[in-house]
Short mmCIF file of C-alpha atoms in Angstrom, two decimals:
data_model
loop_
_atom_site.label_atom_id
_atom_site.label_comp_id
_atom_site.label_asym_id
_atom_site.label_seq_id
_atom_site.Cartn_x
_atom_site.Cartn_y
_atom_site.Cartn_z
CA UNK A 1 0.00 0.00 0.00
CA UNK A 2 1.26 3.42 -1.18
CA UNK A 3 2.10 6.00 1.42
CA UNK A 4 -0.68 8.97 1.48
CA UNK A 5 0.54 12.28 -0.20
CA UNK A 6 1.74 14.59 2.78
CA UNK A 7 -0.14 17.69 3.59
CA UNK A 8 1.67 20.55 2.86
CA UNK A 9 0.95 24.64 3.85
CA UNK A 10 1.82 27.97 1.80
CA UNK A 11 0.94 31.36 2.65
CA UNK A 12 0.27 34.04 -0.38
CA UNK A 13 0.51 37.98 0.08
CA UNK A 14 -1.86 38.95 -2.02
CA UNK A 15 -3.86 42.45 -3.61
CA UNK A 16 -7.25 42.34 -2.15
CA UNK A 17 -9.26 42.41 -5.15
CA UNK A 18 -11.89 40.54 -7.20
CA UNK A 19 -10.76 37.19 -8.91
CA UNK A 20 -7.18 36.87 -6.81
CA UNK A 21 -9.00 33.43 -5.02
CA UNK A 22 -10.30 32.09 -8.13
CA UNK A 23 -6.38 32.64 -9.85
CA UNK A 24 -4.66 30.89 -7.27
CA UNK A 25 -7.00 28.46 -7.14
CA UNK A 26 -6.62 27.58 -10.56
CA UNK A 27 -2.81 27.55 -10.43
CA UNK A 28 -3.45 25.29 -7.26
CA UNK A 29 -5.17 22.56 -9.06
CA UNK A 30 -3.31 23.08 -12.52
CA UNK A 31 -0.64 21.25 -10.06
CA UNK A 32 -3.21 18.59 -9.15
CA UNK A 33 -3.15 19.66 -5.85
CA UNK A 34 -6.27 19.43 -3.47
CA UNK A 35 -7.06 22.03 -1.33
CA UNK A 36 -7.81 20.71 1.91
CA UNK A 37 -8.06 24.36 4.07
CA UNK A 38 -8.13 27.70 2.94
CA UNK A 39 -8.20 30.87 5.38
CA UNK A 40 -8.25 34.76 4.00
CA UNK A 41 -7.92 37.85 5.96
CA UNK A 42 -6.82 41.37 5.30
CA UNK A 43 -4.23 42.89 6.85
CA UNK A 44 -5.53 46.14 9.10
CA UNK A 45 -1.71 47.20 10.58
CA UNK A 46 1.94 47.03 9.68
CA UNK A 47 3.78 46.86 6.07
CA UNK A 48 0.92 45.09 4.72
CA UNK A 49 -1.64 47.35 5.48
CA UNK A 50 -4.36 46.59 2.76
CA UNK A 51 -3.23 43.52 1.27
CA UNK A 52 -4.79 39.83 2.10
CA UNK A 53 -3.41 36.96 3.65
CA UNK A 54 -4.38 33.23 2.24
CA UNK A 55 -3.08 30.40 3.73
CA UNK A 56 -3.89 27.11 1.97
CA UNK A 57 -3.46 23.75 3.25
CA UNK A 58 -3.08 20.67 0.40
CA UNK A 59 -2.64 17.11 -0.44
CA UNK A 60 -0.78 16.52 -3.85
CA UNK A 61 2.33 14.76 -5.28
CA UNK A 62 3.48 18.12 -6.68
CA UNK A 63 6.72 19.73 -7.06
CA UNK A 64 6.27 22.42 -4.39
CA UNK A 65 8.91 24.71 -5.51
CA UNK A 66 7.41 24.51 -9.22
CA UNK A 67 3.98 25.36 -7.46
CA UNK A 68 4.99 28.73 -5.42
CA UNK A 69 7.04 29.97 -8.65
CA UNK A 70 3.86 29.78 -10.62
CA UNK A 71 1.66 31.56 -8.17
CA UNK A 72 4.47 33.96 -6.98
CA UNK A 73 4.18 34.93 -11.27
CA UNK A 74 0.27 35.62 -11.18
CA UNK A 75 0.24 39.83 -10.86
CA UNK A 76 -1.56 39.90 -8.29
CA UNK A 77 0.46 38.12 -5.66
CA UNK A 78 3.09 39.98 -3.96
CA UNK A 79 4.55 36.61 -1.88
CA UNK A 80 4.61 33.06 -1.60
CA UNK A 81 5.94 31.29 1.13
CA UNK A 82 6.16 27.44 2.35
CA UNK A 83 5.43 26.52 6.03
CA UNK A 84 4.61 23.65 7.88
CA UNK A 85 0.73 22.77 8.27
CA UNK A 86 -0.95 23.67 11.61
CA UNK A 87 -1.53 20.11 11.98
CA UNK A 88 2.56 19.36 12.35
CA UNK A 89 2.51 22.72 14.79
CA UNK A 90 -1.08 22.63 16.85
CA UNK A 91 -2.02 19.17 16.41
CA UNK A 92 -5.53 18.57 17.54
CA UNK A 93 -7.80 21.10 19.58
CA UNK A 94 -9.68 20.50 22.56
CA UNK A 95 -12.06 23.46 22.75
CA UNK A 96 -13.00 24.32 26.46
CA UNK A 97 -16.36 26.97 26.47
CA UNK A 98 -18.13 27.88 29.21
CA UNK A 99 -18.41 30.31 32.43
CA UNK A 100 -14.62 31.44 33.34
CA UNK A 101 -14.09 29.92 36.64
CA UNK A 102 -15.30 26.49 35.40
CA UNK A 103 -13.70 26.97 31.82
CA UNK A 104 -10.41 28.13 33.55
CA UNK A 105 -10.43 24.60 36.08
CA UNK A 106 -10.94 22.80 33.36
CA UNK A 107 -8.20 23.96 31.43
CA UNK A 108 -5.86 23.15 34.26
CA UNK A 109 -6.40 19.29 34.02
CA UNK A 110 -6.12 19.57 29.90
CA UNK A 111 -2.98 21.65 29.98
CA UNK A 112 -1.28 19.95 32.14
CA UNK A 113 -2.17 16.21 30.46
CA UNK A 114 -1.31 17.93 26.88
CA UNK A 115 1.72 18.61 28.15
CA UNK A 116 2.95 15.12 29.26
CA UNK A 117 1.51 14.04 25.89
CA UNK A 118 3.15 16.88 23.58
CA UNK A 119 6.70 16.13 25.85
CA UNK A 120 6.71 12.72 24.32
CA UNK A 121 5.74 14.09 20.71
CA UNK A 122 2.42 14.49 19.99
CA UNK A 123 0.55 17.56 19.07
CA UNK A 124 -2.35 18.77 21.38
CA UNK A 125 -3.71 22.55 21.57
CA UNK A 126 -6.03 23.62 24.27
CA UNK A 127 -8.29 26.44 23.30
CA UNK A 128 -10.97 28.28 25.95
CA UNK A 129 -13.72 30.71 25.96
CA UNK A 130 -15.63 31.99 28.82
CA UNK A 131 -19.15 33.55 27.68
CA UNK A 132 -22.52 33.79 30.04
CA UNK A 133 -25.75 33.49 28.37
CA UNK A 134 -27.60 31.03 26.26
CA UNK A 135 -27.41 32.22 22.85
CA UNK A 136 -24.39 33.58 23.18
CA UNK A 137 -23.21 29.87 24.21
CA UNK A 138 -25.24 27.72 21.84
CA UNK A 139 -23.59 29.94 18.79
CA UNK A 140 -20.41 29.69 20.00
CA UNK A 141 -21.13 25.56 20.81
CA UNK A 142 -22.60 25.51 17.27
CA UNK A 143 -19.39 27.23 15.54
CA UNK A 144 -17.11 24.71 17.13
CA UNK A 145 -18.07 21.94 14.12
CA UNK A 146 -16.92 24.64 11.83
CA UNK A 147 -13.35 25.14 13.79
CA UNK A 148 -9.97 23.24 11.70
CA UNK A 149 -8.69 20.38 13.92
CA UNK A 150 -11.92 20.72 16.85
CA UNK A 151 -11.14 17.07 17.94
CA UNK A 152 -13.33 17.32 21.55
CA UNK A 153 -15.48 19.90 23.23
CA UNK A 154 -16.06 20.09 26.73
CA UNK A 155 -18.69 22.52 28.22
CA UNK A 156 -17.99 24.15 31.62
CA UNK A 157 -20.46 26.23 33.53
CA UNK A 158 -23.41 25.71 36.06
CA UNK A 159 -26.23 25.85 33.91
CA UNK A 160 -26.48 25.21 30.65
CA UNK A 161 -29.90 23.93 28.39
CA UNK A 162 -32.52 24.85 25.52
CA UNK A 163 -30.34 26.43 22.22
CA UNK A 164 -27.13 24.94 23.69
CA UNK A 165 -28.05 21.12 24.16
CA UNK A 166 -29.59 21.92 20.60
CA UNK A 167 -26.46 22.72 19.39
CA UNK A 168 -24.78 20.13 21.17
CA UNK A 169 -26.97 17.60 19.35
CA UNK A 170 -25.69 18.91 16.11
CA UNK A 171 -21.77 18.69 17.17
CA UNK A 172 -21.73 15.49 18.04
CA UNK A 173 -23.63 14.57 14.58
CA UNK A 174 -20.61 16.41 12.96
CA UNK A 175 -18.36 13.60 14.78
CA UNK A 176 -17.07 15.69 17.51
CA UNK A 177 -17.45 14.27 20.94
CA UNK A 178 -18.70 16.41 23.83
CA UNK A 179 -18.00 16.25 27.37
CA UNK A 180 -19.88 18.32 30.05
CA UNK A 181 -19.32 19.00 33.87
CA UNK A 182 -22.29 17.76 36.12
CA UNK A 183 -24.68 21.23 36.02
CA UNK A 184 -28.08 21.64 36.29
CA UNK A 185 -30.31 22.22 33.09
CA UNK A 186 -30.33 19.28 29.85
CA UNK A 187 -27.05 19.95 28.26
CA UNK A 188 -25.79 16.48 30.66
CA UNK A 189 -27.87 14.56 29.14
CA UNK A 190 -26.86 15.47 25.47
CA UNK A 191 -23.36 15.02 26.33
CA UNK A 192 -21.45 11.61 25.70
CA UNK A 193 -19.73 11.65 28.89
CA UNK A 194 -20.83 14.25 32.41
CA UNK A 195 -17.59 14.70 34.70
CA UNK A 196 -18.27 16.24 37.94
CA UNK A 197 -14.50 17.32 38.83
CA UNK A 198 -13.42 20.01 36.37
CA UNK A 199 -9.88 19.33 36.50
CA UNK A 200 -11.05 15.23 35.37
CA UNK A 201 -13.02 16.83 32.57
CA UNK A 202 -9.85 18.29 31.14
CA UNK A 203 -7.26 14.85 31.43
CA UNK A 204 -10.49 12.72 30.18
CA UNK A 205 -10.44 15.60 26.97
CA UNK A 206 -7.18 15.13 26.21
CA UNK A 207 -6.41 11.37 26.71
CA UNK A 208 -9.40 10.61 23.98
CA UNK A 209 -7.50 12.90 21.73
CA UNK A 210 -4.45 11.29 22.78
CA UNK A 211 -2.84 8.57 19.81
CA UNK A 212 -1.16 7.05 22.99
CA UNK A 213 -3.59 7.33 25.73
CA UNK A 214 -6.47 3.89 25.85
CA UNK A 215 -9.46 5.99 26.91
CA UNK A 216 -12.03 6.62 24.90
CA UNK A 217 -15.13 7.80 25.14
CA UNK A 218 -17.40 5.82 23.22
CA UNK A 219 -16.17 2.81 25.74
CA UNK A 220 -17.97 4.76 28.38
CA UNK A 221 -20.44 7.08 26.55
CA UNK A 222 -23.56 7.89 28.76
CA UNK A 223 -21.39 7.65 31.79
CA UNK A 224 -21.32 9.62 34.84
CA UNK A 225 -17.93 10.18 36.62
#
């Protein structure tokens, strides 16, 4: 069995103008590259005041080199450079959201157990939120499906229901487990697991992201620890 074609990064300096996308784009797949992840911003401060940002993430046997010449030659591109893909750098994310004293406990446990997994290699980010109110919290719960490398979500607070176990419901049917501490209102019993120590919730995160750790959660989905 052949080896899958590496995922490589490259971020373009570009004019921010009409049709720039569409022109790398094409110059992208006249490589027979695949563009896997694409994010675009414009620049509001420093030397490139005015210009956009694209970085592009794809899979491709292509000759790299070959590929930023080309786009470095379409006019509207002021720079082309190679990195390596957030992936290599962040590895997965475990996305913490919730009320801040809860969010921040929570984050102890996961920092701490990233950081005996990263030591030995792997790649685990921990990202947090703290926001109050229901809408507020099922939009940000219902943006974290949309999030590059979201590999777990755990929900800290007191009280969470209605629009957020709604939007729970539809993050775990985009494949992304959710854990949630022990609180009153329904969001527990959305949740595939319910922790009741903060700190736990964190380690249990990060050891079912964990390629070396043996939990996982659909072993003990439903649970209540």
């Amino acid at each position: 069995m052949s080896e899958p074609d590496p995922l490589s990064a490259i971020r373009i300096i570009a004019e921010n103008r009409k049709g720039v996308l569409r022109d790398i784009a094409s110059v992208v797949a006249d490589h027979q590259a695949n563009i896997m992840m694409i994010h675009q911003e414009t620049f509001e401060f420093g030397p490139c005041r005015g210009l956009a940002e694209l970085y592009v993430e794809y899979l491709g046997s292509t000759d790299q080199q070959q590929l930023i010449t080309d786009l470095a030659a379409i006019p509207s591109v002021n720079g082309v450079r190679a990195y390596h893909p957030f992936s290599d750098i962040y590895g997965s994310r475990v996305i913490i959201i919730g009320g801040g004293a809860q969010v921040g406990q929570v984050a102890v446990g996961a920092i701490n157990e990233a950081d005996r997994h990263n030591i030995r290699g792997e790649r685990i980010s921990v990202d947090t939120i703290p926001l109050v109110g229901e809408q507020t919290l099922a939009l940000a719960v219902d943006a974290v499906s949309r999030l590059p490398r979201a590999s777990i979500l755990v929900l800290a607070g007191s009280l969470m229901g209605g629009a957020i176990s709604d939007s729970v419901d539809r993050v775990k049917r985009a494949g992304i487990p959710v854990i949630a501490l022990n609180m009153a209102g329904s969001v527990p019993e959305h949740a595939d697991l319910v922790v009741t120590d903060p700190i736990q919730a964190g380690v249990f995160a990060v050891m079912h992201v964990s390629k070396r750790a043996v939990f996982d959660i659909a072993r003990v989905r439903g649970r209540v620890f």
